[in-house]
mmCIF file of C-alpha atoms in Angstrom:
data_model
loop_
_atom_site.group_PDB
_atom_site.id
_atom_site.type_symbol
_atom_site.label_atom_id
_atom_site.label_comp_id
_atom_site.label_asym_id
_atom_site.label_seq_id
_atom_site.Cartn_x
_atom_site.Cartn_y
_atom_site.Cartn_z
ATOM 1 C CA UNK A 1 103.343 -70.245 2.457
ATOM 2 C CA UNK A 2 106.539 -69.946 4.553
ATOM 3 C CA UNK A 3 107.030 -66.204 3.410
ATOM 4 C CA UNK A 4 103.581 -65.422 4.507
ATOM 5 C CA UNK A 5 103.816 -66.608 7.693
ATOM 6 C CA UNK A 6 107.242 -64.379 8.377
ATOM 7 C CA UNK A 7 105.304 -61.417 7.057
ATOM 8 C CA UNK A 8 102.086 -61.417 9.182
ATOM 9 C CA UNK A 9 104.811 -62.211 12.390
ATOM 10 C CA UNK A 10 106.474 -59.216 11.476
ATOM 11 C CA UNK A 11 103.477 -57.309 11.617
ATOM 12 C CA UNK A 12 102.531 -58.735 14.555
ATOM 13 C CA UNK A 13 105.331 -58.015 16.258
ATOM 14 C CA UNK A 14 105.770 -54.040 14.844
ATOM 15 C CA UNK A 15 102.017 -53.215 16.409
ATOM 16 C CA UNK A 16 102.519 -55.154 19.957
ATOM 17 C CA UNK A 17 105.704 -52.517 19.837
ATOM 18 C CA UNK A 18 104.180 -49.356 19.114
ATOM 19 C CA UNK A 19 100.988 -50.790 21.565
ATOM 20 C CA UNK A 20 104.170 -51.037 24.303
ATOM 21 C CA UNK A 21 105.774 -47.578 23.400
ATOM 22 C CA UNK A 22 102.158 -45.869 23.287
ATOM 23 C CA UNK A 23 101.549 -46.857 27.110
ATOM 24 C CA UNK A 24 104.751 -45.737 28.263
ATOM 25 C CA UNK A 25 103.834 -42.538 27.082
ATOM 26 C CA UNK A 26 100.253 -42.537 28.206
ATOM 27 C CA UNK A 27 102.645 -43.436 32.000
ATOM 28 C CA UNK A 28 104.811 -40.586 31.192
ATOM 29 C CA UNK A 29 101.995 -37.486 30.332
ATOM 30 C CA UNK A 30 99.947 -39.308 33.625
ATOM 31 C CA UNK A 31 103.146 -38.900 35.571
ATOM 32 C CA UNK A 32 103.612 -35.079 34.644
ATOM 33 C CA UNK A 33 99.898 -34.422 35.141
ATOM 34 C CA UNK A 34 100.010 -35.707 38.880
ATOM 35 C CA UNK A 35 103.509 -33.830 39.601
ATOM 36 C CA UNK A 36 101.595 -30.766 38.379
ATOM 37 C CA UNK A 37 98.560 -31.220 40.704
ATOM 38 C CA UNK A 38 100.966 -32.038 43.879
ATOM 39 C CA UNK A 39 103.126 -28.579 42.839
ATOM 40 C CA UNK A 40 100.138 -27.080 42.498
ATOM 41 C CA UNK A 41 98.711 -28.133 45.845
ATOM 42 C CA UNK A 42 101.667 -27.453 47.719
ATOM 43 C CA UNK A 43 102.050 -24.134 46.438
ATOM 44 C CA UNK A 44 98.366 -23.030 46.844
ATOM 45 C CA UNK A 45 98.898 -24.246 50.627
ATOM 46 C CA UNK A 46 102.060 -21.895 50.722
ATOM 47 C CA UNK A 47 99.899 -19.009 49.058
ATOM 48 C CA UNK A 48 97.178 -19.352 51.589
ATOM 49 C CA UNK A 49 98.654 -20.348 54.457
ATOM 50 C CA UNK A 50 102.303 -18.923 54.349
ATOM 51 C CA UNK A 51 102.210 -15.988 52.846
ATOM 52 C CA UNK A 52 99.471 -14.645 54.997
ATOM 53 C CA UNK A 53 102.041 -15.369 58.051
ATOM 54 C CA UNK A 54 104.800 -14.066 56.483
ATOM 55 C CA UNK A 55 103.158 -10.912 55.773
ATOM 56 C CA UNK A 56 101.059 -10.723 59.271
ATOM 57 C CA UNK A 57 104.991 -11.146 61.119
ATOM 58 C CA UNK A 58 106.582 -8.326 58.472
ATOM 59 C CA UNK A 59 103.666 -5.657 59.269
ATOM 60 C CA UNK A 60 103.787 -6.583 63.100
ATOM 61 C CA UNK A 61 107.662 -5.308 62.690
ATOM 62 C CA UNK A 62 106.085 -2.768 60.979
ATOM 63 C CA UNK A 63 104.256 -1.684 63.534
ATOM 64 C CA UNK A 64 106.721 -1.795 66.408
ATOM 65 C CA UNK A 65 109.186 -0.313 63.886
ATOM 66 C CA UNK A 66 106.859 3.004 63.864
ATOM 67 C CA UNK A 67 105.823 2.649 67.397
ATOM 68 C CA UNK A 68 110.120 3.238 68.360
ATOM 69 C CA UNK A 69 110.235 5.708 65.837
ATOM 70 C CA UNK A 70 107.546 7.507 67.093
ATOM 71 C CA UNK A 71 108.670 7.285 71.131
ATOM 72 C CA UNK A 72 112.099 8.161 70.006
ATOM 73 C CA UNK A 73 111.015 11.313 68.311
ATOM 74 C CA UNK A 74 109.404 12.301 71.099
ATOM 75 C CA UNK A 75 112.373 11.578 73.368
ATOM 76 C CA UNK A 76 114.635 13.618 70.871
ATOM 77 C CA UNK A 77 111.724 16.855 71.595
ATOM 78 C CA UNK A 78 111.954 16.069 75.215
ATOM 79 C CA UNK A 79 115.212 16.585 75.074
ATOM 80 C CA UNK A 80 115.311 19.617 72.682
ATOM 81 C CA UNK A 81 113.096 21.743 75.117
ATOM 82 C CA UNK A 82 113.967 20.558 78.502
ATOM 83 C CA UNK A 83 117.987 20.921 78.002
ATOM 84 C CA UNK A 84 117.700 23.702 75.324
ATOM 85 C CA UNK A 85 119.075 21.717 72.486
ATOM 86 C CA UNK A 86 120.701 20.813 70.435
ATOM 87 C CA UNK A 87 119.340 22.718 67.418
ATOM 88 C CA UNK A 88 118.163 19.543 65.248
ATOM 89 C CA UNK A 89 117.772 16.325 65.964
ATOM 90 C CA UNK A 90 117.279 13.600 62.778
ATOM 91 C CA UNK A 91 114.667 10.981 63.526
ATOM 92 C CA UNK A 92 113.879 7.501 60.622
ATOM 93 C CA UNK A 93 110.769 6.332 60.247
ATOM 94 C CA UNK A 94 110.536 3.149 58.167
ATOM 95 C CA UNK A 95 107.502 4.079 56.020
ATOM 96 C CA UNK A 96 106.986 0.388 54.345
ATOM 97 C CA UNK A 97 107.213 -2.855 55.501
ATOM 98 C CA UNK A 98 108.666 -6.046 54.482
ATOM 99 C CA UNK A 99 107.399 -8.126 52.019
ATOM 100 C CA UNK A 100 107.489 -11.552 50.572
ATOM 101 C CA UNK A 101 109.244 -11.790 47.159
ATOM 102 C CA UNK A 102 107.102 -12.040 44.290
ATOM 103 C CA UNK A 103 104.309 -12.908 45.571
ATOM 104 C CA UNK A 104 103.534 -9.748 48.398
ATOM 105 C CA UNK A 105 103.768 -5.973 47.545
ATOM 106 C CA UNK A 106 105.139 -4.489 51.154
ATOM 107 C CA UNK A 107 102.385 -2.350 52.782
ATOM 108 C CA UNK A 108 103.376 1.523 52.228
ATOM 109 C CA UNK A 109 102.506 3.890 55.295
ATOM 110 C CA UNK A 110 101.554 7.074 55.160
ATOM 111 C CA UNK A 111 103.413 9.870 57.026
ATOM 112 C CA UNK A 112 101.614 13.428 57.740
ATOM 113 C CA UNK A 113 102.673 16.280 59.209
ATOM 114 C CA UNK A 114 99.531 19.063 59.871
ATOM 115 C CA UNK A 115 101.164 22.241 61.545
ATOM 116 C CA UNK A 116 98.922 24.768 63.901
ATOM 117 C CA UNK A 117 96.624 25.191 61.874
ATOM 118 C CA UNK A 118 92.888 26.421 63.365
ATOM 119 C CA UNK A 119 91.015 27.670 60.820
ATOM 120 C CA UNK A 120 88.891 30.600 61.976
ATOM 121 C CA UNK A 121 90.930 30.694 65.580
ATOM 122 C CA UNK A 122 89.360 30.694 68.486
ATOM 123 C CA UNK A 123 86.481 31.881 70.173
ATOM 124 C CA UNK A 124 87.485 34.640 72.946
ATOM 125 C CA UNK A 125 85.372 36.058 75.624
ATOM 126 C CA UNK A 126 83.783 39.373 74.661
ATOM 127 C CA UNK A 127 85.036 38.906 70.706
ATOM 128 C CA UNK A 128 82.555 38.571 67.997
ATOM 129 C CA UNK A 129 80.325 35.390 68.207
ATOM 130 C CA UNK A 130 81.654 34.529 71.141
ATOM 131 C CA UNK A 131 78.558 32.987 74.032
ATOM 132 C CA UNK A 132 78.965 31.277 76.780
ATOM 133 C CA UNK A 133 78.681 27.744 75.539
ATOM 134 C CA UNK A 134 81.636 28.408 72.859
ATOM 135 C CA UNK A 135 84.210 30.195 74.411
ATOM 136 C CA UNK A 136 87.770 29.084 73.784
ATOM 137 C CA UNK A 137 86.931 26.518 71.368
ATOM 138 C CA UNK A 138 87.939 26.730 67.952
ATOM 139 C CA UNK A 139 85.574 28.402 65.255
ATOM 140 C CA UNK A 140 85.678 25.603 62.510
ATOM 141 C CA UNK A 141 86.006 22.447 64.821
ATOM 142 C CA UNK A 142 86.675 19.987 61.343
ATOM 143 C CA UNK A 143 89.879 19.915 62.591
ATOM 144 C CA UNK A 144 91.399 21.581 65.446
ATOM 145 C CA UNK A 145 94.067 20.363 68.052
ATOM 146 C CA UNK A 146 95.089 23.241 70.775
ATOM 147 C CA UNK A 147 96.298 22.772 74.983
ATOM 148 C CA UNK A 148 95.535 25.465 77.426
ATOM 149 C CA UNK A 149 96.733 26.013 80.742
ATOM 150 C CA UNK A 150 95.665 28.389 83.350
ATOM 151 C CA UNK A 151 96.926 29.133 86.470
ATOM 152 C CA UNK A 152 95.355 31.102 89.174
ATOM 153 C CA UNK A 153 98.287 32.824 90.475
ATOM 154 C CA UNK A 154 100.993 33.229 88.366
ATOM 155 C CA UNK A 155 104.765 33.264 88.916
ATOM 156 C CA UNK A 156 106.341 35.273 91.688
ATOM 157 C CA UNK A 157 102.458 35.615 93.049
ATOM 158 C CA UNK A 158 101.184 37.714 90.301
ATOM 159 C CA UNK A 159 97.807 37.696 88.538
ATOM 160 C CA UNK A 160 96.352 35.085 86.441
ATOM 161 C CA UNK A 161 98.268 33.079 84.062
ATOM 162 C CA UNK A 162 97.206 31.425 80.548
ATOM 163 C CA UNK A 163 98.774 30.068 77.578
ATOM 164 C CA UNK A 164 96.598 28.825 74.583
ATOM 165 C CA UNK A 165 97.671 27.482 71.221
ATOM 166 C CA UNK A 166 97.002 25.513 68.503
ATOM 167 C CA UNK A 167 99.117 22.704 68.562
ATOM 168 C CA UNK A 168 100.538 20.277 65.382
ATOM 169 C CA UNK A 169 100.249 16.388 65.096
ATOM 170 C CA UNK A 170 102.669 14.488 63.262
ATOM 171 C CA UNK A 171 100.807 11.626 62.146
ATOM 172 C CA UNK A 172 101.695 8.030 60.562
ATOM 173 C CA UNK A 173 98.844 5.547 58.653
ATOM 174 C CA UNK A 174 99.483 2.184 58.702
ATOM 175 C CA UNK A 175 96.920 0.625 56.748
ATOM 176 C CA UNK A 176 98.166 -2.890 57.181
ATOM 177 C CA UNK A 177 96.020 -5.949 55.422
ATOM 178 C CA UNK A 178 96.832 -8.856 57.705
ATOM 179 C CA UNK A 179 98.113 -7.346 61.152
ATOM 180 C CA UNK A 180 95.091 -4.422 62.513
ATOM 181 C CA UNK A 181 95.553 -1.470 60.948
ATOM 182 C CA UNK A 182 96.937 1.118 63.033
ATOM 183 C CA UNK A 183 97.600 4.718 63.026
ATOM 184 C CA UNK A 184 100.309 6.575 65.129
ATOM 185 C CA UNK A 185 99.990 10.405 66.215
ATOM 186 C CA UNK A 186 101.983 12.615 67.992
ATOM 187 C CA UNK A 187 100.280 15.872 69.592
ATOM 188 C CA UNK A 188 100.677 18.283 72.980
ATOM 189 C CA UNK A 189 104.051 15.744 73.848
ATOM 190 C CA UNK A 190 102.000 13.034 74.245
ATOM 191 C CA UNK A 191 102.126 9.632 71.354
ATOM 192 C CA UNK A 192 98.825 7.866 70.769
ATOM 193 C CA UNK A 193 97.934 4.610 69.015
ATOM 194 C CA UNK A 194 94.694 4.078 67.547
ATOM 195 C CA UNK A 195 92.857 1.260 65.933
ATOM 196 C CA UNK A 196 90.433 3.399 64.497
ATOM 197 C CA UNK A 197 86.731 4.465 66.833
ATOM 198 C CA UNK A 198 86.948 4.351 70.749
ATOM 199 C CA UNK A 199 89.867 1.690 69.987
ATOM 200 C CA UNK A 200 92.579 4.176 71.221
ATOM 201 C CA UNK A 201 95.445 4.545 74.085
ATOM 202 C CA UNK A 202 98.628 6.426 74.994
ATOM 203 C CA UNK A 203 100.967 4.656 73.961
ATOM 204 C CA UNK A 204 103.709 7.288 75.473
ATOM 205 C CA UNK A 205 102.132 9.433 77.678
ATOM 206 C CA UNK A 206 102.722 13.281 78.307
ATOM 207 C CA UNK A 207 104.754 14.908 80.792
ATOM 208 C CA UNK A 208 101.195 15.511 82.794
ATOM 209 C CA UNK A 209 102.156 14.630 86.604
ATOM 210 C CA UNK A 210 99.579 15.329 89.696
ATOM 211 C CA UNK A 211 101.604 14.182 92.930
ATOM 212 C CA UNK A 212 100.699 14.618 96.325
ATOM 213 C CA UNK A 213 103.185 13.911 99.049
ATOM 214 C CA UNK A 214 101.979 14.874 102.656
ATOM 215 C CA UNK A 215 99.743 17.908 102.463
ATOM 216 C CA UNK A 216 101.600 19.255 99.320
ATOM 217 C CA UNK A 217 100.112 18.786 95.973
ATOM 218 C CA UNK A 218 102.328 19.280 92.747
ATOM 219 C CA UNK A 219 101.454 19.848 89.066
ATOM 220 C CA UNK A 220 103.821 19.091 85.701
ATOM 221 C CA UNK A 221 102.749 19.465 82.505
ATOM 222 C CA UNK A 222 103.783 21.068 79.149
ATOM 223 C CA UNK A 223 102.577 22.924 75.769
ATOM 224 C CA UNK A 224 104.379 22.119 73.001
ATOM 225 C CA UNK A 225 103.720 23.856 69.797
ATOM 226 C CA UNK A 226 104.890 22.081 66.412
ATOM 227 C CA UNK A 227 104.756 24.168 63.268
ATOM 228 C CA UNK A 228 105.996 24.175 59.614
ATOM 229 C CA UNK A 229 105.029 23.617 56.232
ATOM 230 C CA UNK A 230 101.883 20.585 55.640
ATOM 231 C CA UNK A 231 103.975 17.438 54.296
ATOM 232 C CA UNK A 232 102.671 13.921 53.426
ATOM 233 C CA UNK A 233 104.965 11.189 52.564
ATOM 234 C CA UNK A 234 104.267 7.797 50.869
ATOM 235 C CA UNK A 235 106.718 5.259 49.654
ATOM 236 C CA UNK A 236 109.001 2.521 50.451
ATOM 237 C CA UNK A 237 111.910 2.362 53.229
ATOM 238 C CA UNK A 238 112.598 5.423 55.678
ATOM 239 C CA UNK A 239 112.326 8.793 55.656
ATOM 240 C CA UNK A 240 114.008 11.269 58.235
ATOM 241 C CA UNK A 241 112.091 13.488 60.315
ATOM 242 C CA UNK A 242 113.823 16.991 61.676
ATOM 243 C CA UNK A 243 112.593 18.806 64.731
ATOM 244 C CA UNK A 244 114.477 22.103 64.950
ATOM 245 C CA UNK A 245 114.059 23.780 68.219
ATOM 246 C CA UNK A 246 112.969 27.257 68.248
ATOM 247 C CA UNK A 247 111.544 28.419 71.883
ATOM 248 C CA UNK A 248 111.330 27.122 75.399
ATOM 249 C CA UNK A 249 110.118 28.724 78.497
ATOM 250 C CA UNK A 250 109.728 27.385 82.446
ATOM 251 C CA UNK A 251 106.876 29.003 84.102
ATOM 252 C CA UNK A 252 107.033 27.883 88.017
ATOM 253 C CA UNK A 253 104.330 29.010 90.532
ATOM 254 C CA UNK A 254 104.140 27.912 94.081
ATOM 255 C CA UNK A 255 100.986 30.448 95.000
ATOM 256 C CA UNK A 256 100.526 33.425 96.296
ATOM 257 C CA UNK A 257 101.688 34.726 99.730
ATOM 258 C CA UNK A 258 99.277 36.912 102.559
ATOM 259 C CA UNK A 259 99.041 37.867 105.698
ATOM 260 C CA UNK A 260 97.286 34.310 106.264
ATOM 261 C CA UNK A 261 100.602 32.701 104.506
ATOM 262 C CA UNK A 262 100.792 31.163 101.647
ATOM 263 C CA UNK A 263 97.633 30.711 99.441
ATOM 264 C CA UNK A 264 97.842 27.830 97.244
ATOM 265 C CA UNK A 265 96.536 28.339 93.253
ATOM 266 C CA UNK A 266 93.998 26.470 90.990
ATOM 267 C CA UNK A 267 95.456 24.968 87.689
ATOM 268 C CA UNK A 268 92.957 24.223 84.576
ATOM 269 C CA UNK A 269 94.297 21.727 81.669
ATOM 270 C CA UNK A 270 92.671 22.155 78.875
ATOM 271 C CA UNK A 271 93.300 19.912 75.479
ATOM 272 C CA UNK A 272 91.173 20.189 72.405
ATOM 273 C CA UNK A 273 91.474 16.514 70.593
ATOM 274 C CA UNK A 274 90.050 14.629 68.154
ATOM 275 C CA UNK A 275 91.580 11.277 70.190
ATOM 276 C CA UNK A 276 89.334 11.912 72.933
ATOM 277 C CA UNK A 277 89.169 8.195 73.980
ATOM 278 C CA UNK A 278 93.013 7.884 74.164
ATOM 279 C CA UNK A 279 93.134 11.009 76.512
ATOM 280 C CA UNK A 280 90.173 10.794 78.705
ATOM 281 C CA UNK A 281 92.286 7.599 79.678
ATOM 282 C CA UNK A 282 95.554 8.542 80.503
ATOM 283 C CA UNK A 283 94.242 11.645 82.609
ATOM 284 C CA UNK A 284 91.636 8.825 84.380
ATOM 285 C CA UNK A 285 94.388 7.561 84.690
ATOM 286 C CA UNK A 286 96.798 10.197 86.224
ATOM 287 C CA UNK A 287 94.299 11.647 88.138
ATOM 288 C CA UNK A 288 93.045 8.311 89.858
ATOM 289 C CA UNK A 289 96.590 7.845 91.697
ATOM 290 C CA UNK A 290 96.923 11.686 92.212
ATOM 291 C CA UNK A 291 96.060 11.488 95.423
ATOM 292 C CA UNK A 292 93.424 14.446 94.842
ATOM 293 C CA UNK A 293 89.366 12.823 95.191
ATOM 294 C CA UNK A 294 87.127 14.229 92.402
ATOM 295 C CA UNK A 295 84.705 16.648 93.880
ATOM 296 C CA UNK A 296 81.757 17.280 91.425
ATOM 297 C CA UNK A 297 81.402 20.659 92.718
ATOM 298 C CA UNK A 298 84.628 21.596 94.642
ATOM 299 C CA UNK A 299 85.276 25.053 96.361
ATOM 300 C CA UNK A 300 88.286 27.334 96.216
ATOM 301 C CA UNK A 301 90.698 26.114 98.382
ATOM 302 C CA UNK A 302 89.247 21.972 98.657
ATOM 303 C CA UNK A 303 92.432 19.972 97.377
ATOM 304 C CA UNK A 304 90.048 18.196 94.879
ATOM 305 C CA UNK A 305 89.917 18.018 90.915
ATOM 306 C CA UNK A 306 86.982 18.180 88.939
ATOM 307 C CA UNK A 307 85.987 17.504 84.437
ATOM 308 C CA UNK A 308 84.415 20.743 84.318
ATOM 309 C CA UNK A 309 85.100 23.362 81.829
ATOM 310 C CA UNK A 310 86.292 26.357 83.719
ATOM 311 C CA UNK A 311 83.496 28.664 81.754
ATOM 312 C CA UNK A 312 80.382 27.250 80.994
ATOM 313 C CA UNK A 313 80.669 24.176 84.135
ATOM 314 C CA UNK A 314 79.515 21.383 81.663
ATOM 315 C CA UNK A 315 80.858 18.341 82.129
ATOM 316 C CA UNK A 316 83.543 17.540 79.775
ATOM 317 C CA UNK A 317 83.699 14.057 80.130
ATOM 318 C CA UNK A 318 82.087 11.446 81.584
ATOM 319 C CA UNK A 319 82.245 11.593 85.659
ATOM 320 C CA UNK A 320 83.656 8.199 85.309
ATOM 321 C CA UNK A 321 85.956 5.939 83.306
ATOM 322 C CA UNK A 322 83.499 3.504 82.252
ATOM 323 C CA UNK A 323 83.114 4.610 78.154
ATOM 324 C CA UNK A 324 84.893 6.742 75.564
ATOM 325 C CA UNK A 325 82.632 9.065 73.464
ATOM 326 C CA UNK A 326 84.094 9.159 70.050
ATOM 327 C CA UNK A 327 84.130 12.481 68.481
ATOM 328 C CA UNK A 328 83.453 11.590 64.771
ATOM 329 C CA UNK A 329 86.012 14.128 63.545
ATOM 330 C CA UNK A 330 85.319 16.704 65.672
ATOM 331 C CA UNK A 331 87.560 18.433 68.295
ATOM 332 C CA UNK A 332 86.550 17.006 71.706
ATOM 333 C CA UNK A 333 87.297 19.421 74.737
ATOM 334 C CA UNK A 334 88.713 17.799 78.093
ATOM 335 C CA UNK A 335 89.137 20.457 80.932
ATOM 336 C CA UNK A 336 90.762 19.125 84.022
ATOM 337 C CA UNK A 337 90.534 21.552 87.534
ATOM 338 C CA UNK A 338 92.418 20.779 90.081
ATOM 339 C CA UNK A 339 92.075 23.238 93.522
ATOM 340 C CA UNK A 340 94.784 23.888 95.907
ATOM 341 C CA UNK A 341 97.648 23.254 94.459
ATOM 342 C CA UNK A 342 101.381 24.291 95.783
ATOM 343 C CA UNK A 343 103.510 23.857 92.954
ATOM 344 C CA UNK A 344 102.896 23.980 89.372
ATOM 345 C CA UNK A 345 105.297 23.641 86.579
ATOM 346 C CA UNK A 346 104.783 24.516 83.218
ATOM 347 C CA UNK A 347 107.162 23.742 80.323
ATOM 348 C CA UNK A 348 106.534 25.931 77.383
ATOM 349 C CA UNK A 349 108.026 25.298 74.031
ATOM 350 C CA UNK A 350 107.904 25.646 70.285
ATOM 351 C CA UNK A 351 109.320 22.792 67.570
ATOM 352 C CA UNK A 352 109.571 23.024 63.492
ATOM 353 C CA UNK A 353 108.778 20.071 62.345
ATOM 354 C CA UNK A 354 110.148 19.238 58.478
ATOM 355 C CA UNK A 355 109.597 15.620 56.908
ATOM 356 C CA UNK A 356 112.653 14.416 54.156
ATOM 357 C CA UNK A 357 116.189 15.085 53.645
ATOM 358 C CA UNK A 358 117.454 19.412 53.107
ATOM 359 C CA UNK A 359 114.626 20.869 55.655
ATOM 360 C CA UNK A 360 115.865 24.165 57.296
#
């Protein structure tokens, strides 16, 4: 009876073991199941919250990184026309952002170059098709961006002056996912920044100046013509833009002299856009601390400025700066008169444009 009773205490004593070992690893899986759900917690919190900032503060450098490159490029054309060189001038755009390792692709921009290209040309009085209501606009308006400038009285007191011309734009996508998209474009010297619609501004204006100073009224502005071959870029880190200088001309009136003295002349600005919005405000803009009051129906000689276009009188915009009309593609025509003016300036010039490393 004695070697029973060491057998069944024996047995007793092997299952209250295993019993013991089996909850310490019931504690142990419990243990690694709740580390797992606060890993997992945290790091969904880091996905959702963090990343999300992370990425919203790499394409907000993004942004600002194109919005220098952009105002930099234009400085370097600036420069280019208004000195007469030099001959090429290198520009980097950063074409991608930052982003957050593996877990964020970076956002890839887009960079476009479209040269003066009008398809069709333009409408000109007396030429085929031309009326009343069309001329000097383009004849396929999908896409279209030209400047025009006319001046009553050219240099030295001559006849009539005008330049028109299809101009390029030099354009960068940013289609960011948690900063606002944006998209950056560069046309007639002037950089504009658009959210897309009406949401639009000039984010480095043109060289478009109306002073007056006493009873004298000046006038600055410039055509710049970019041309070369259609490019697109997408990809990661920067790309260098060229602008090669090919043509610049000063044209300088200050009216015409008679018997009377000197007759001042009437200037017409002209700009065919498809960024109407950004425009219509910077020459509100200009023209509102001119010094010049807007006349709705001014007379030679009345230092005024009216929208008008110079052919068929329609307005070209609205009489005041209270709303954008979006152009849904189409090229939108602002015409800017201004009468009696002493001095005009006109800076003429032409720029190749080539996108990537090698362009000639």
């Amino acid at each position: 009876m004695g070697g029973t009773d060491v057998l069944s205490s024996g047995l007793r004593y092997r299952r209250a073991r295993r019993l013991r070992t089996a909850r310490r690893g019931v504690v142990a899986v419990v243990g690694t199941l709740l580390a797992l759900l606060v890993f997992f917690a945290l790091f969904g919190i880091f996905l959702t919250q963090y990343v999300p900032l992370w990425m919203t503060d790499n394409e907000s450098q993004f942004t600002s990184q194109t919005s220098t490159s952009f105002a930099q490029f234009k400085s370097y054309v600036d420069s280019q026309y208004l000195i007469g060189g030099p001959a090429t001038y290198g520009t980097p755009f950063t074409i991608s952002s930052q982003g957050v390792p593996l877990l964020a692709q970076p956002t890839q921009g887009t960079l476009v170059f479209l040269p003066t290209t009008c398809p069709g040309g333009f409408y000109a009085k007396g030429g085929s098709g031309a009326t009343a209501a069309n001329y000097g606009q383009p004849v396929v308006p999908g896409f279209c961006v030209f400047e025009n400038i006319t001046l009553s009285t050219g240099p030295g007191g001559s006849g009539q002056y005008s330049q028109h011309l299809p101009s390029g734009v030099l354009e960068m996508q940013l289609p960011n996912r948690y900063f606002s998209s944006q998209t950056f474009y560069f046309e007639d010297d002037g950089v504009i920044q658009s959210q897309g619609g009406a949401q639009q501004i000039m984010a480095v204006p043109p060289p478009f100046n109306v002073t007056t100073v006493g009873q004298n009224t000046s006038v600055t502005t410039s055509l710049l013509q970019l041309y070369g071959n259609a490019s697109t870029i997408i990809g990661q880190g920067s790309e260098q833009v060229f602008s090669h200088f090919r043509y610049s001309q000063t044209v300088v009136s200050n009216g015409r002299v008679s018997k009377s003295g000197i007759q001042p002349l009437n200037v017409t600005f002209e700009i065919g856009t498809q960024n109407p919005c950004a425009w219509q405000r910077q020459l509100w803009s200009q023209m509102n601390v001119s010094g010049l009051p807007y006349v709705l129906n001014p007379t030679k000689g009345v230092s005024s400025y009216n929208w008008t276009n110079p052919v068929t009188r329609a307005v070209t915009v609205p009489v005041a700066n209270t709303a954008c009309t979006s152009s849904s593609g189409a090229t939108t025509i602002i015409a800017v008169n201004m009468n009696a003016v002493d001095y005009a300036t006109v800076f003429y010039a032409g720029v190749q444009l080539v996108l990537g490393v090698g362009g000639t």
